[in-house]
Coordinates of N, CA and C in Angstrom, one line a residue:
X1 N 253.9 39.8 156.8 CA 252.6 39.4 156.4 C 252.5 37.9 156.6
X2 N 251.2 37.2 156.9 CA 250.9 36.0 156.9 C 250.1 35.5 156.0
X3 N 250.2 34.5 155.3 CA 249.8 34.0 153.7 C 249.5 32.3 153.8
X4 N 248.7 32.2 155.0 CA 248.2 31.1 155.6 C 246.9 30.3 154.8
X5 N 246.5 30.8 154.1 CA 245.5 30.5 153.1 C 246.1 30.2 151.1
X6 N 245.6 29.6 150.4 CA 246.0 29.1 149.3 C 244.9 29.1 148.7
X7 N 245.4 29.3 147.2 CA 244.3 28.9 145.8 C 244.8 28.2 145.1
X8 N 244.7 27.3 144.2 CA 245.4 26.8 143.1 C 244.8 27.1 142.0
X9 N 245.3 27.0 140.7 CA 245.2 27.9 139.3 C 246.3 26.9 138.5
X10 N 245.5 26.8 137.4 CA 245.9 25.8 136.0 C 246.9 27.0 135.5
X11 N 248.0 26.3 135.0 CA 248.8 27.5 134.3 C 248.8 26.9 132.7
X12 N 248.3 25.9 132.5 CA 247.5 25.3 131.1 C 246.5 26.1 130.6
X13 N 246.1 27.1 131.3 CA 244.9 27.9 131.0 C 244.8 29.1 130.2
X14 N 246.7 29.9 130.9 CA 247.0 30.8 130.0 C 248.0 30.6 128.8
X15 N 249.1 29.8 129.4 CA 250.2 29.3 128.3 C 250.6 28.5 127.7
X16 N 250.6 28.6 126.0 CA 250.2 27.9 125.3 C 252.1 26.9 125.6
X17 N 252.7 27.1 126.5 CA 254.3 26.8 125.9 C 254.4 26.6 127.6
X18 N 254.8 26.1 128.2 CA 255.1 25.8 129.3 C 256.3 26.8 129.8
X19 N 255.8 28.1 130.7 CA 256.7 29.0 131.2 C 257.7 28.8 132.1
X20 N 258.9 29.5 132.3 CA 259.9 29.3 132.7 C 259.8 29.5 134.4
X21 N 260.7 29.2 135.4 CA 260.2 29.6 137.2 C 260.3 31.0 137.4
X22 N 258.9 31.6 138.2 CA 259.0 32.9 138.9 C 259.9 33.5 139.3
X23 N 260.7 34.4 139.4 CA 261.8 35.1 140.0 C 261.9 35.9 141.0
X24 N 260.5 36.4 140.9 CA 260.0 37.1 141.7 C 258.8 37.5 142.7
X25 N 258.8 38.0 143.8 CA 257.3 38.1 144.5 C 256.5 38.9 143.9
X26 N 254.8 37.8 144.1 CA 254.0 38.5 144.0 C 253.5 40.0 144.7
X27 N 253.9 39.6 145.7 CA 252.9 40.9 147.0 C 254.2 42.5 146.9
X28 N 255.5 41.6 147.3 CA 256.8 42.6 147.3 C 257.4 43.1 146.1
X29 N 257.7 42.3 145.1 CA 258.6 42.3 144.1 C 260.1 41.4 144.4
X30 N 260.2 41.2 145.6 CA 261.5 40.4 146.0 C 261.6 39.5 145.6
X31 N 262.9 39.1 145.9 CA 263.5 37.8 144.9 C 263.2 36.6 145.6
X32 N 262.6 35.4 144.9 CA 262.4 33.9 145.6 C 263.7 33.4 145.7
X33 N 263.4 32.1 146.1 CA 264.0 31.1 146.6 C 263.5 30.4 146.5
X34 N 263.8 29.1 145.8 CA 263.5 27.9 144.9 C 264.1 26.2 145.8
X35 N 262.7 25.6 146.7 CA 263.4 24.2 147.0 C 262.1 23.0 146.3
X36 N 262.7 21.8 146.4 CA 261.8 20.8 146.0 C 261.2 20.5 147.3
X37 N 259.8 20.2 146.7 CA 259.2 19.8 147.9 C 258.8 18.2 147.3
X38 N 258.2 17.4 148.2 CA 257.4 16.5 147.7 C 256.2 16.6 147.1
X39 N 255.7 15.7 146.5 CA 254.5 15.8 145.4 C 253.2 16.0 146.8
X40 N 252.1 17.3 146.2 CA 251.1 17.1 146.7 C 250.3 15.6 146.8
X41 N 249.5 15.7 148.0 CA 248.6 15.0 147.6 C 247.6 14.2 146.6
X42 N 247.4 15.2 146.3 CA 246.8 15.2 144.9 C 247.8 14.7 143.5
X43 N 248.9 15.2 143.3 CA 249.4 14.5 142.4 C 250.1 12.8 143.0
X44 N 250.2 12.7 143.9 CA 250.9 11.4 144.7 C 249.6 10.5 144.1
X45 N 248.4 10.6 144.3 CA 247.3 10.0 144.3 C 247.3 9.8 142.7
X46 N 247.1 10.5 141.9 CA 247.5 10.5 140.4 C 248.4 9.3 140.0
X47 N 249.5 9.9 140.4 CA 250.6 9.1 140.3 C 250.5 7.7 140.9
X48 N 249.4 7.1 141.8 CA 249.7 6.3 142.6 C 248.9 5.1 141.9
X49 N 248.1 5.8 140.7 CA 246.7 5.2 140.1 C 247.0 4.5 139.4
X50 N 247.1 2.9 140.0 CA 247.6 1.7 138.7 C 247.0 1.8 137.5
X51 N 245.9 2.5 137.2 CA 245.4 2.6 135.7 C 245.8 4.3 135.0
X52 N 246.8 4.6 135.4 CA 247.3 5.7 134.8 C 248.4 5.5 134.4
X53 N 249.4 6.2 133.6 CA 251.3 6.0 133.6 C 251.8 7.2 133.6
X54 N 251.8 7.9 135.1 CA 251.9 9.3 135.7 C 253.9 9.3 135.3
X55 N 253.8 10.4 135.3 CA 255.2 10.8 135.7 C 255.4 12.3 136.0
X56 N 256.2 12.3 137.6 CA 256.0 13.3 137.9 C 257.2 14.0 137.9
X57 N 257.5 15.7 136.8 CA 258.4 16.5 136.5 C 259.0 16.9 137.6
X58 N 258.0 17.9 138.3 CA 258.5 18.8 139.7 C 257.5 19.0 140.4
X59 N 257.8 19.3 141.8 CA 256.8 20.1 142.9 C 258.0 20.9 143.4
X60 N 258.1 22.3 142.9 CA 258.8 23.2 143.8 C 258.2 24.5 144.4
X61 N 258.7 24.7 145.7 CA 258.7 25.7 146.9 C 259.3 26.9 146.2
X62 N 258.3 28.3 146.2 CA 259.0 29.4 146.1 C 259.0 29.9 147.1
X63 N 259.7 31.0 147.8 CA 259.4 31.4 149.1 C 260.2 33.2 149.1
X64 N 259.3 34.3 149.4 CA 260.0 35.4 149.6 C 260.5 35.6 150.6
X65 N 261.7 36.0 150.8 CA 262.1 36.1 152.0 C 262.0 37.6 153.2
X66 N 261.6 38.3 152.1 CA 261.0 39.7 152.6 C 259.3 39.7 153.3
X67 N 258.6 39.0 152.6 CA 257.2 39.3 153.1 C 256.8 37.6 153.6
X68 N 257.6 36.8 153.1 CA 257.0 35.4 153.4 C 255.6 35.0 152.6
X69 N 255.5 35.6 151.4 CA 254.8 34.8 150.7 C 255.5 34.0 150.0
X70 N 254.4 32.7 149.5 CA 254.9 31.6 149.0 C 254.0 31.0 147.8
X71 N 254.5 30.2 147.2 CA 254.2 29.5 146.2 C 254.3 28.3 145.6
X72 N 253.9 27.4 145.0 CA 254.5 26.1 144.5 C 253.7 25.9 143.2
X73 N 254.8 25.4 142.5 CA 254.1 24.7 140.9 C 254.9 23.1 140.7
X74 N 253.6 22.6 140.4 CA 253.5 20.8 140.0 C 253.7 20.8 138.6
X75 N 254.1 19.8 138.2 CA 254.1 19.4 136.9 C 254.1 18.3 137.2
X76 N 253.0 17.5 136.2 CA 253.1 16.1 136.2 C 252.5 16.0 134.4
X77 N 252.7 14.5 134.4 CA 251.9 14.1 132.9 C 251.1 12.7 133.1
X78 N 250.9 12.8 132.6 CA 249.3 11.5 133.3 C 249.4 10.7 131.3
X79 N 250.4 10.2 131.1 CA 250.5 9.3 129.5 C 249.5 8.7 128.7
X80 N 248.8 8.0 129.7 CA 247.6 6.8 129.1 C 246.6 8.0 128.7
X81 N 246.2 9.0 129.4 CA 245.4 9.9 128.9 C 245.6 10.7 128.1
X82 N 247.3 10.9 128.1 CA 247.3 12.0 127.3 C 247.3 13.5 128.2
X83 N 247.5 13.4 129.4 CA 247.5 15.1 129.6 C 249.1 15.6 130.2
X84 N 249.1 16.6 130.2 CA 250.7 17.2 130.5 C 250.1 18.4 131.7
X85 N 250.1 18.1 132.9 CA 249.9 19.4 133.9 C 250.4 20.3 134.2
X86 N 250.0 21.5 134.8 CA 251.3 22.2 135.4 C 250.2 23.2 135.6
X87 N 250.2 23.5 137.5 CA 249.3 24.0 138.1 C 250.3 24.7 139.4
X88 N 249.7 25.3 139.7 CA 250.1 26.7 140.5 C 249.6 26.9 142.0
X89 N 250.0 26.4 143.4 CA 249.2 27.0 144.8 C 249.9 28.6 145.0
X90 N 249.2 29.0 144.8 CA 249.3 30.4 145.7 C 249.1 31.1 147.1
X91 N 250.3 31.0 147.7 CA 249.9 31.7 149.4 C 248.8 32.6 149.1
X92 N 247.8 33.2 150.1 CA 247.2 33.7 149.9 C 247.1 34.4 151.7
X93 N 247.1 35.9 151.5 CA 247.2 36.2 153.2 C 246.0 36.6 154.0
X94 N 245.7 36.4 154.8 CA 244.5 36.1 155.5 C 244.5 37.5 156.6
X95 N 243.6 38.2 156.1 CA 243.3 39.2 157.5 C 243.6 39.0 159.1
X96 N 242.3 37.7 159.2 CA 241.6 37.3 160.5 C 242.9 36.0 160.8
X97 N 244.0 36.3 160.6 CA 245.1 35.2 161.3 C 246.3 36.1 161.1
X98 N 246.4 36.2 162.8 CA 247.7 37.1 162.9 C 248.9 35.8 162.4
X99 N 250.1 36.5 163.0 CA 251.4 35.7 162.5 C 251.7 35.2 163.8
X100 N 251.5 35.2 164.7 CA 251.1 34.0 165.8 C 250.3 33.2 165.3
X101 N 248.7 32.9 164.8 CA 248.5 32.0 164.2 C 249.2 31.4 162.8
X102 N 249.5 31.9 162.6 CA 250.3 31.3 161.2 C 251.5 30.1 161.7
X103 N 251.3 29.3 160.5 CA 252.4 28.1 160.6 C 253.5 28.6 160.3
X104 N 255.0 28.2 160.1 CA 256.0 28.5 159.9 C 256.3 27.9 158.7
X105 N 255.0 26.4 157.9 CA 255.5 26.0 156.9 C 254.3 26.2 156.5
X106 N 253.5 27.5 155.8 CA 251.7 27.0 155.5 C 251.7 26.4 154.8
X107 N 252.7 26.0 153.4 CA 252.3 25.2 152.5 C 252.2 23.7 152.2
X108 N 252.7 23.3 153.5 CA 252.1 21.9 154.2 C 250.6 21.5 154.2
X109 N 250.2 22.6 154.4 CA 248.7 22.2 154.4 C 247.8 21.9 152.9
X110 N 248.4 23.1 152.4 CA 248.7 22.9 150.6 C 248.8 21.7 150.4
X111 N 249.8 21.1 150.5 CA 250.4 20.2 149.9 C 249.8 18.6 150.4
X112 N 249.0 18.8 151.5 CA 248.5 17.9 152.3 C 246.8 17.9 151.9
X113 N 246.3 18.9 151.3 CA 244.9 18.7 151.1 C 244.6 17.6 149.9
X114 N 243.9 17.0 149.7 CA 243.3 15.6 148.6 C 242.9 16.4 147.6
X115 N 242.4 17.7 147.2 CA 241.0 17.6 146.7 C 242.3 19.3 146.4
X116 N 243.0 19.9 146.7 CA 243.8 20.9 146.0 C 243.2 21.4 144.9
X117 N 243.3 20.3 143.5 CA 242.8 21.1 142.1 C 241.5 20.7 142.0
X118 N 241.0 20.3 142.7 CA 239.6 20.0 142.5 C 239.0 21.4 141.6
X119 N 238.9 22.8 142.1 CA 238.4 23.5 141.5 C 239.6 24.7 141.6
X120 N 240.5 23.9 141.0 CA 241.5 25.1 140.3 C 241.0 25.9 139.3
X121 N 241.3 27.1 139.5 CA 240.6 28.8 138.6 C 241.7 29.0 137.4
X122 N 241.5 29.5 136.2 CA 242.0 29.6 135.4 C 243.2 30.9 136.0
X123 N 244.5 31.0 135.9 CA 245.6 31.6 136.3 C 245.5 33.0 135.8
X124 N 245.2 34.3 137.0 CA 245.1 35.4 136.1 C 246.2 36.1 135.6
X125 N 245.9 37.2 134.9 CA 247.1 37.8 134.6 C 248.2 38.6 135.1
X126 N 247.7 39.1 136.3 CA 249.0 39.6 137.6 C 249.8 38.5 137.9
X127 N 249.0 37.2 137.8 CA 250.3 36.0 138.7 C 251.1 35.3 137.2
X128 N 250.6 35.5 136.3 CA 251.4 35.0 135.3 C 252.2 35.6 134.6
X129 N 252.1 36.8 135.0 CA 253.0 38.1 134.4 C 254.4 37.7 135.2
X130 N 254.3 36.6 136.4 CA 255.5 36.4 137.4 C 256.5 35.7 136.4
X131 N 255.7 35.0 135.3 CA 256.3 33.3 134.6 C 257.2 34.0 133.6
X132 N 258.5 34.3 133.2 CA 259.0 34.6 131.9 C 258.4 33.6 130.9
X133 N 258.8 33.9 129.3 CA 258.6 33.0 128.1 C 258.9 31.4 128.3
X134 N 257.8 30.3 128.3 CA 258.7 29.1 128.1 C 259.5 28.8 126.5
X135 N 259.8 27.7 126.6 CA 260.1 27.2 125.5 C 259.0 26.0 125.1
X136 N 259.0 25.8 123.7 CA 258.1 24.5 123.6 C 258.8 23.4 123.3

């Protein structure tokens, strides 16, 4: 399957405790695989904002190795304001793009758009059921 398209989703939205990493695929049930990626766009820009005092936790790559869907969760904290993030891109698979059109890294594109959380959706409950208990 090809999962050349993305959503992003606030995971502040459902959990009150900051949940532990995915284990598992959404689409299959198979097991991920976990690398660091560099910070999106969007958090780089955050982070980059001399009137903020960002500090950034993680940006990591999930990846199935069975269906090739993928995933990434940021964490950053933005101090001077006061916020603590942790937000979620979701591969998302696209009908009208065979796997010839598809990239071999789609989440580059993810990770390269400006405007990513602009209208991040509150995280439903199929993809958060992925998150085991955090700790607080």
């Amino acid at each position: 399957m090809n999962f050349p398209g993305y959503q992003a989703f606030s995971m502040r939205s459902y959990f009150s405790k900051q949940p532990g990493q995915p284990a598992r695929c959404l689409h299959c049930g198979g097991p991920l695989s976990v690398s660091p990626v560099e910070p999106s766009a969007w958090v780089q820009d955050e982070l980059d904002d001399p009137f903020l005092i960002g500090t950034h936790n993680f940006s990591l790559l999930f990846r199935c190795k069975a269906c090739q869907w993928w995933c990434i969760r940021e964490s950053w904290d933005l101090n001077e304001i006061g916020l603590d993030l942790d937000c979620l891109i979701v591969g998302v698979p696209s009908p009208a793009a065979s796997a010839a059109q598809g990239s071999e890294q789609p989440w580059q594109k993810a990770l390269a758009d400006p405007s990513i959380y602009r209208n991040s959706e509150d995280i439903p409950e199929t993809i958060a059921a992925l998150f085991p208990p955090g700790k607080s």
